[in-house]
Amino acid sequence: MSLLRRGRRARPDVPQDDDDQVELPQTVADAAARQVRSKTDPLADLRSWPVPPARGWATPGGGRDHHVGTGALYQGTSVQLAGLYPFVGGSGSKVRGVPIGHDIHTHEPIGLNPGDWLNEGLISNTGIWCQGQAGIGKSAFAKRLGIGLCAMGWTMFVPADVKGEYSPLVARLGGTVIKVGRGHDAINPLDPGPLGAVLARVPAGRQREALREQIRARQSALMEALLLLELGRVPSTTERNLVSRAVDLATDASPDGQPTIPEVRAVLDQAPQVLLDAARIGGRPQRYFDLMRDVLSALDLLVEGPLRGLFDRRSTARLDPESPATSLDISVLDEEADEVVAAAMLCSWAWGSGMIEARQAGASRNILWLQDEAWRALRTGPGLVERSDRMTRLNRHKGVASVYLTHSMDDLQALPTEADRAKAKGIASRCAIHVYGGLPAAELSSLAVTLSNREAELLASWQSAGTWVPGQRHPGRGLYLIKAGERAGLPVRMRLNQREMELYDTDTAFRARTA
């Protein structure tokens, strides 16, 4: 009770009106004195105000409080709020998904999950375009993203690992590494893979026919792409029709429904009546062989030429749909001609996309599809961009996020035709998320997104060191600008822990030679 009584006593020097306003001096002398004090001591006015005691003012509603109330939060554009003091700073980006790093300006954490960004309306698709100079950490970014998404229930798939740099990571994740090459595993590109197992479980009906047509479409697309490589031109309509029918005949004749390329070639060599009728040549076999001479020669090269022993037999490895990560390692072919590497990449893409279709037919697990150095395959023949897109067309409604890694937009300029270059640029521009590392200033104007002047200066400053002193770290190593739509980019610095540095290191071979 004594406390309550003391709480009701008013301080004599504090006004008791409803507004709790402190009376200021009103006389001329007081005003003059206050002006003199202000000149000598800028804080004199503040010091003249009453200071509350430790227990607060002894007024109704006064006294102690267990917390200090938060201030009101206001939002507005930099134009409208530019006059506020202290100067207003942005609150940064909310962490959504895999922690990539910290904002280099605000030091706030930045995360990336294409699935979450899509669900929250930040992006319209899950395509990710990653571009930067060699050595800035593009693959490290992709691996960090892959590890994080695998921990969130995704699965990572690397369809054609040209350098074998993803194999240690996939193995550490408990995934499946299939090493393709002479003396190693073989994959039959016409093998339906896990999709064939799904087909066997589906009862007769509309769904079964849809799966069968899906397998057939991918087989035909792959055969067309391989023929394009060997012919140096797009197969004619008649050639495509006859090859597709030959694949059907070889499939029906195969005991396990998995034809090989030599079996398709044998059917074309036999010239059965079904093919003669489809060629519409009046049943004249010689006319048929005249039409198919180039195709038969191209298939001979696939079976007996530089690709012999790679894709001309049944698969010796199987894809596990339940594996958390899978890599088709073709690094043993890295020193081969571009034609061989391109064929291996095309076959790997077709085989991997078949696994994805099987997974989507039986489960709803999201998939991260990594395509590194894809342009090495696509530049070897006209029309390969479209054919590869047909084989690997992975849309957001299938739960697939595609990551394309490249050094420069000049990689697209190396494609053989203007139509191919336009299609490749379309792939880049359609990606909703763009991740850029250090780039030369001359290349910034050709990017698939529009940069502000400050963003362009930032990327140019990351491209190379300004000194010849050895042992210096690349200024752009681990620095990325993440763009999504017309929003301001997120400049992020990614730091690796010791285990990541061991798994992500792509310079081990060079250091081993110089040690």
XYZ file of C-alpha atoms in Angstrom:
515
model
C 0.000 0.000 0.000
C 2.846 2.370 0.748
C 4.173 1.825 -2.745
C 0.801 2.669 -4.219
C 0.550 5.792 -2.138
C 4.017 6.865 -3.168
C 3.065 6.161 -6.783
C 0.231 8.659 -6.537
C 2.386 11.506 -5.245
C 3.272 13.916 -8.004
C 6.700 15.391 -8.539
C 6.600 19.092 -7.993
C 8.736 19.817 -11.063
C 6.715 17.672 -13.476
C 3.507 19.020 -15.032
C 0.333 16.985 -14.305
C -1.730 17.827 -17.375
C -3.014 15.032 -19.610
C -0.354 15.478 -22.254
C 2.570 15.368 -19.772
C 4.102 18.383 -21.508
C 7.012 20.109 -19.742
C 6.609 23.858 -19.476
C 9.344 25.799 -21.234
C 10.537 29.214 -20.051
C 8.334 31.986 -21.366
C 10.187 35.170 -20.263
C 12.550 37.032 -22.569
C 15.363 36.660 -20.060
C 14.873 32.914 -19.849
C 14.806 32.616 -23.628
C 18.005 34.660 -23.954
C 19.728 32.560 -21.328
C 18.672 29.411 -23.115
C 20.063 30.742 -26.405
C 23.428 31.488 -24.774
C 23.583 28.013 -23.288
C 22.755 26.481 -26.691
C 25.731 28.202 -28.294
C 28.181 26.974 -25.683
C 26.616 23.564 -25.136
C 24.488 22.086 -27.986
C 23.041 19.514 -25.563
C 22.061 22.054 -22.929
C 18.389 21.937 -23.906
C 18.307 18.193 -23.475
C 20.066 18.401 -20.117
C 17.511 20.917 -18.871
C 14.718 18.400 -19.259
C 13.765 16.339 -16.190
C 15.451 12.961 -15.929
C 13.232 10.091 -14.743
C 14.464 8.229 -11.656
C 15.296 4.537 -11.712
C 11.717 3.588 -10.785
C 10.149 5.895 -13.375
C 7.864 8.884 -12.839
C 5.563 8.558 -9.845
C 2.448 9.373 -11.876
C -0.665 7.394 -12.822
C 0.504 4.781 -15.325
C 4.147 5.449 -14.500
C 6.682 3.310 -12.708
C 8.819 0.377 -13.728
C 8.370 -1.690 -16.876
C 9.920 -5.078 -17.651
C 10.703 -4.218 -21.264
C 11.146 -1.326 -23.651
C 8.505 -1.176 -26.337
C 9.654 -1.553 -29.926
C 9.497 1.359 -32.280
C 7.067 1.566 -35.171
C 8.256 0.008 -38.455
C 7.794 2.016 -41.638
C 8.571 0.980 -45.191
C 9.017 3.043 -48.310
C 11.194 3.603 -51.344
C 14.617 5.205 -51.139
C 13.166 8.237 -52.934
C 10.470 8.782 -50.303
C 12.625 8.011 -47.263
C 15.880 9.575 -48.416
C 15.523 12.449 -45.927
C 15.291 10.288 -42.822
C 18.104 10.325 -40.313
C 19.749 7.978 -39.342
C 20.105 6.853 -42.893
C 17.865 3.904 -43.669
C 19.514 0.615 -44.764
C 17.898 -2.409 -46.371
C 16.957 -5.360 -44.209
C 18.540 -7.873 -46.589
C 17.230 -11.164 -47.913
C 15.394 -13.756 -45.896
C 17.188 -17.097 -45.811
C 15.174 -19.394 -48.073
C 16.722 -22.813 -48.517
C 20.380 -23.792 -48.719
C 22.705 -21.291 -46.972
C 24.940 -20.009 -49.770
C 26.828 -17.350 -47.849
C 26.567 -13.822 -46.467
C 25.685 -10.551 -48.150
C 28.978 -8.736 -48.685
C 27.372 -5.408 -47.676
C 24.957 -6.236 -44.845
C 26.584 -9.538 -43.757
C 23.157 -11.131 -43.538
C 22.820 -14.813 -44.516
C 21.503 -15.632 -47.989
C 19.909 -18.938 -48.921
C 18.714 -20.467 -52.179
C 16.112 -23.142 -52.831
C 14.549 -22.992 -56.309
C 11.529 -24.969 -55.115
C 10.802 -22.624 -52.212
C 11.421 -19.541 -54.355
C 8.926 -20.884 -56.894
C 6.297 -21.602 -54.240
C 6.710 -18.129 -52.739
C 6.257 -16.435 -56.101
C 9.798 -15.065 -56.311
C 10.492 -16.853 -59.624
C 8.452 -18.341 -62.461
C 10.595 -21.458 -63.086
C 13.398 -23.405 -61.432
C 16.118 -22.952 -64.068
C 19.486 -21.698 -62.762
C 22.112 -20.174 -65.061
C 25.596 -19.977 -63.484
C 28.305 -18.098 -65.381
C 31.774 -16.878 -64.488
C 35.467 -17.105 -65.203
C 37.320 -20.351 -64.652
C 38.505 -20.692 -61.077
C 35.927 -18.466 -59.382
C 33.987 -21.412 -57.940
C 31.050 -22.197 -60.239
C 31.203 -25.905 -59.480
C 31.662 -25.119 -55.773
C 28.410 -23.162 -55.884
C 26.640 -26.063 -57.613
C 28.048 -28.577 -55.126
C 27.048 -26.482 -52.103
C 23.549 -26.226 -53.542
C 23.488 -29.963 -54.253
C 24.585 -30.951 -50.746
C 21.999 -28.694 -49.139
C 19.130 -29.842 -51.337
C 20.044 -33.507 -50.797
C 19.814 -32.838 -47.057
C 16.325 -31.433 -47.690
C 15.154 -34.585 -49.451
C 16.115 -33.787 -53.044
C 18.294 -36.004 -55.209
C 21.210 -34.711 -57.282
C 21.882 -36.055 -60.761
C 24.985 -35.300 -62.858
C 24.258 -36.825 -66.301
C 27.695 -36.346 -67.893
C 30.585 -35.534 -65.564
C 33.296 -34.788 -68.120
C 36.056 -34.125 -65.574
C 34.925 -36.530 -62.862
C 34.907 -33.690 -60.330
C 31.479 -34.566 -58.914
C 32.254 -38.242 -58.251
C 33.902 -37.736 -54.800
C 30.956 -35.641 -53.641
C 28.370 -38.142 -54.894
C 30.260 -40.980 -53.206
C 30.448 -39.014 -49.927
C 26.676 -38.484 -50.077
C 26.181 -42.245 -50.361
C 25.133 -41.971 -53.983
C 25.876 -43.950 -57.134
C 28.872 -43.236 -59.379
C 28.800 -44.986 -62.764
C 32.103 -44.675 -64.622
C 31.474 -45.013 -68.344
C 34.237 -45.803 -70.810
C 36.390 -48.497 -72.307
C 37.331 -50.924 -69.587
C 34.583 -49.553 -67.360
C 30.803 -49.706 -67.296
C 28.770 -49.569 -70.492
C 25.346 -48.023 -70.885
C 22.914 -48.876 -73.621
C 21.378 -45.548 -74.670
C 18.260 -47.365 -75.944
C 17.791 -49.059 -72.583
C 14.603 -47.662 -70.966
C 16.280 -48.160 -67.598
C 14.098 -47.666 -64.497
C 11.258 -46.505 -66.728
C 11.127 -50.035 -68.128
C 10.637 -51.415 -64.612
C 7.786 -48.966 -64.076
C 6.274 -50.032 -67.406
C 6.327 -53.681 -66.320
C 4.350 -52.849 -63.175
C 1.673 -50.746 -64.877
C -1.362 -52.750 -66.034
C -2.549 -52.570 -69.621
C -4.365 -49.374 -70.371
C -3.911 -45.734 -71.235
C -1.114 -45.090 -68.719
C 0.907 -48.044 -69.982
C 0.612 -46.844 -73.570
C 1.670 -43.348 -72.518
C 4.806 -44.736 -70.846
C 5.579 -46.851 -73.902
C 5.300 -43.820 -76.190
C 7.480 -41.825 -73.812
C 10.229 -44.442 -74.051
C 9.884 -44.591 -77.821
C 10.101 -40.807 -78.184
C 13.349 -40.633 -76.199
C 14.869 -43.515 -78.153
C 14.020 -41.854 -81.461
C 15.352 -38.478 -80.313
C 18.645 -40.052 -79.261
C 19.079 -41.933 -82.538
C 18.457 -38.714 -84.463
C 21.048 -36.860 -82.368
C 23.677 -39.581 -82.848
C 23.028 -39.682 -86.592
C 23.336 -35.907 -86.746
C 26.782 -36.200 -85.156
C 27.999 -38.691 -87.752
C 26.200 -37.252 -90.789
C 27.057 -33.632 -90.082
C 23.496 -32.711 -91.053
C 19.954 -33.162 -89.839
C 18.517 -36.551 -90.946
C 15.807 -36.284 -93.572
C 12.176 -37.048 -92.826
C 12.389 -40.416 -94.587
C 15.571 -41.375 -92.728
C 14.055 -40.457 -89.376
C 10.880 -42.379 -90.126
C 12.701 -45.559 -91.134
C 15.104 -45.434 -88.177
C 12.197 -44.988 -85.773
C 10.398 -47.989 -87.257
C 13.607 -50.016 -87.076
C 13.851 -49.219 -83.355
C 10.287 -50.531 -82.917
C 11.111 -53.762 -84.753
C 14.317 -54.260 -82.760
C 12.419 -53.648 -79.513
C 9.802 -56.254 -80.404
C 12.507 -58.772 -81.315
C 14.575 -58.189 -78.170
C 13.856 -60.708 -75.383
C 14.034 -58.040 -72.680
C 12.637 -55.163 -74.733
C 15.985 -53.347 -74.657
C 17.409 -53.111 -78.185
C 20.983 -52.066 -78.863
C 22.278 -49.864 -81.659
C 23.847 -52.876 -83.497
C 20.437 -54.590 -83.422
C 18.773 -51.509 -84.930
C 21.468 -51.442 -87.608
C 20.846 -55.141 -88.351
C 17.130 -54.489 -88.873
C 17.898 -51.675 -91.320
C 20.354 -53.954 -93.162
C 17.731 -56.666 -93.536
C 15.289 -54.275 -95.215
C 12.096 -56.048 -94.074
C 8.891 -55.460 -95.976
C 7.594 -53.148 -93.255
C 10.448 -50.735 -93.920
C 10.100 -51.020 -97.704
C 6.425 -50.121 -97.402
C 7.217 -47.211 -95.082
C 9.787 -45.887 -97.583
C 7.105 -45.779 -100.325
C 9.488 -46.934 -103.043
C 7.280 -49.555 -104.654
C 9.010 -52.468 -102.944
C 12.362 -51.871 -104.693
C 15.140 -52.859 -102.259
C 17.862 -51.123 -104.263
C 16.013 -47.839 -104.033
C 15.701 -48.389 -100.274
C 19.450 -48.879 -99.862
C 20.128 -45.787 -101.958
C 17.947 -43.780 -99.571
C 19.551 -45.239 -96.442
C 23.185 -45.434 -97.566
C 24.317 -42.467 -95.453
C 22.402 -43.645 -92.386
C 23.836 -47.158 -92.614
C 27.351 -45.739 -92.941
C 26.771 -43.500 -89.915
C 25.564 -46.464 -87.862
C 28.654 -48.407 -88.955
C 30.783 -45.633 -87.449
C 28.801 -45.737 -84.213
C 29.340 -49.483 -83.919
C 32.799 -49.948 -85.435
C 34.313 -46.456 -85.326
C 35.739 -44.327 -82.479
C 32.734 -45.128 -80.254
C 33.216 -48.873 -80.483
C 32.804 -50.560 -77.123
C 31.064 -47.599 -75.502
C 27.403 -47.610 -76.460
C 27.015 -50.683 -78.656
C 26.147 -53.275 -76.013
C 23.765 -53.865 -73.163
C 24.094 -51.867 -69.964
C 26.436 -53.271 -67.348
C 25.268 -50.843 -64.656
C 21.877 -49.934 -63.309
C 20.558 -46.651 -62.014
C 19.115 -46.752 -58.522
C 16.008 -44.529 -58.345
C 16.334 -44.342 -54.551
C 19.939 -43.122 -54.560
C 20.372 -39.650 -52.995
C 22.782 -38.666 -55.781
C 23.921 -40.159 -59.093
C 26.795 -39.292 -61.409
C 27.592 -40.671 -64.863
C 31.356 -40.173 -64.920
C 32.762 -39.970 -68.468
C 36.105 -38.443 -67.460
C 38.051 -41.308 -69.098
C 36.856 -39.899 -72.444
C 38.019 -36.344 -71.730
C 41.046 -36.685 -74.017
C 38.986 -38.142 -76.873
C 37.765 -36.148 -79.863
C 34.834 -33.814 -79.323
C 32.672 -36.157 -81.410
C 33.256 -39.008 -78.952
C 32.626 -36.813 -75.905
C 29.508 -35.360 -77.521
C 28.084 -38.809 -78.239
C 28.834 -39.909 -74.680
C 27.133 -36.813 -73.269
C 24.054 -37.286 -75.454
C 23.713 -40.929 -74.428
C 24.214 -40.038 -70.772
C 21.571 -37.310 -70.953
C 19.079 -39.692 -72.548
C 19.745 -42.407 -69.989
C 19.535 -39.988 -67.084
C 16.352 -38.313 -68.249
C 14.776 -41.759 -68.493
C 15.629 -42.299 -64.828
C 13.997 -38.994 -63.952
C 10.837 -39.920 -65.820
C 10.749 -43.214 -63.918
C 11.216 -41.457 -60.604
C 8.437 -39.008 -61.360
C 6.143 -41.862 -62.394
C 6.618 -43.604 -59.062
C 7.516 -40.864 -56.560
C 7.375 -37.125 -56.006
C 10.993 -36.463 -55.048
C 12.508 -33.251 -56.386
C 15.627 -33.502 -58.544
C 18.605 -31.195 -59.076
C 19.950 -31.735 -62.625
C 23.501 -30.404 -63.134
C 24.763 -29.733 -66.659
C 28.410 -28.693 -66.725
C 30.211 -28.001 -70.024
C 27.109 -28.943 -72.014
C 28.204 -26.741 -74.913
C 31.144 -29.060 -75.637
C 28.632 -31.575 -76.979
C 26.240 -29.136 -78.615
C 28.854 -27.361 -80.743
C 29.827 -30.509 -82.662
C 26.822 -30.563 -84.980
C 23.981 -28.341 -86.207
C 20.627 -28.973 -84.590
C 21.994 -30.692 -81.484
C 20.656 -27.945 -79.209
C 17.086 -28.739 -80.156
C 17.600 -32.512 -80.012
C 19.237 -32.373 -76.606
C 16.473 -30.092 -75.369
C 13.920 -32.673 -76.521
C 15.719 -35.407 -74.573
C 16.304 -33.396 -71.404
C 13.270 -31.103 -71.336
C 12.702 -30.931 -67.597
C 9.913 -28.667 -66.452
C 9.039 -27.308 -63.063
C 5.830 -29.353 -62.935
C 8.047 -32.460 -62.810
C 9.873 -31.191 -59.741
C 13.199 -30.742 -61.553
C 15.576 -27.797 -61.144
C 18.184 -27.548 -63.926
C 21.550 -25.877 -63.330
C 23.589 -24.807 -66.384
C 27.245 -23.922 -65.776
C 29.324 -22.083 -68.360
C 32.341 -19.792 -68.540
C 31.130 -17.240 -71.028
C 28.378 -16.338 -73.447
C 31.077 -16.899 -76.075
C 30.479 -20.626 -75.501
C 27.090 -20.094 -77.123
C 28.656 -18.207 -80.028
C 30.718 -21.329 -80.813
C 27.558 -23.244 -81.775
C 27.517 -24.098 -85.498
C 24.404 -22.250 -86.729
C 22.550 -19.060 -85.932
C 19.454 -21.097 -85.096
C 21.421 -23.100 -82.523
C 22.842 -19.928 -80.999
C 19.376 -18.402 -80.734
C 17.966 -21.529 -79.062
C 20.866 -21.654 -76.602
C 20.408 -17.984 -75.700
C 16.738 -18.749 -75.199
C 17.658 -21.412 -72.650
C 19.806 -18.872 -70.800
C 17.202 -16.110 -70.821
C 14.406 -18.443 -69.694
C 16.238 -19.392 -66.496
C 14.593 -17.498 -63.653
C 17.711 -17.483 -61.443
C 21.049 -16.156 -62.689
C 24.256 -16.533 -60.700
C 27.287 -14.583 -61.934
C 30.883 -14.621 -60.803
C 33.745 -12.435 -61.964
C 33.424 -11.460 -65.637
C 35.344 -9.162 -68.007
C 33.765 -5.743 -68.436
C 33.462 -6.303 -72.200
C 31.185 -9.284 -71.641
C 28.715 -7.698 -69.232
C 26.577 -6.191 -71.988
C 25.913 -9.623 -73.511
C 24.466 -11.248 -70.391
C 20.957 -12.662 -70.365
C 19.845 -10.188 -67.660
C 20.148 -6.432 -67.238
C 22.596 -5.234 -64.604
C 22.701 -1.894 -62.839
C 25.882 0.172 -63.147
C 26.886 -0.768 -59.615
C 26.318 -4.486 -60.257
C 28.360 -4.333 -63.460
C 31.228 -2.610 -61.649
C 31.081 -5.234 -58.917
C 31.341 -8.170 -61.347
C 34.177 -6.499 -63.253
C 36.099 -5.939 -60.004
C 35.966 -9.680 -59.283
C 37.522 -10.816 -62.548
C 41.260 -10.723 -61.849
C 43.928 -9.607 -59.422
C 45.621 -6.256 -59.936
C 49.071 -7.432 -58.908
C 51.740 -9.877 -60.058
C 52.570 -10.922 -56.505
C 52.352 -14.746 -56.437
C 50.238 -16.585 -53.925
C 47.423 -14.052 -53.963
C 43.846 -15.327 -53.809
C 41.705 -14.686 -56.883
C 39.602 -11.610 -56.001
C 36.439 -13.256 -57.287
C 36.852 -16.651 -55.629
C 33.658 -17.474 -53.745
C 31.863 -14.247 -54.737
C 28.563 -14.413 -56.615
C 25.794 -12.078 -57.672
C 22.389 -13.794 -57.531
C 19.762 -12.220 -59.783
C 16.069 -13.082 -60.015
C 13.917 -10.996 -62.326
C 14.338 -7.231 -62.222
C 15.160 -7.155 -58.515
C 18.454 -5.845 -57.222
C 21.035 -8.606 -57.162
C 22.224 -10.293 -53.983
C 26.047 -10.062 -53.723
C 27.114 -13.032 -51.630
C 30.398 -14.394 -50.335
C 30.559 -18.163 -49.856
C 33.089 -19.600 -47.431
C 33.929 -23.306 -47.474
C 34.662 -25.478 -44.484
C 37.587 -27.894 -44.514
C 35.599 -30.878 -45.783
C 34.083 -28.823 -48.563
C 37.516 -27.575 -49.601
C 38.647 -31.189 -49.974
C 35.554 -32.282 -51.904
C 35.286 -29.216 -54.141
C 38.976 -28.894 -55.048
C 39.410 -29.123 -58.836
C 43.167 -28.346 -58.874
C 44.419 -31.548 -57.245
C 45.785 -33.036 -60.465
C 47.856 -29.941 -61.236
C 49.250 -29.765 -57.714
C 50.116 -33.468 -57.853
C 52.192 -32.893 -60.991
C 54.038 -29.907 -59.503
C 54.609 -31.383 -56.047
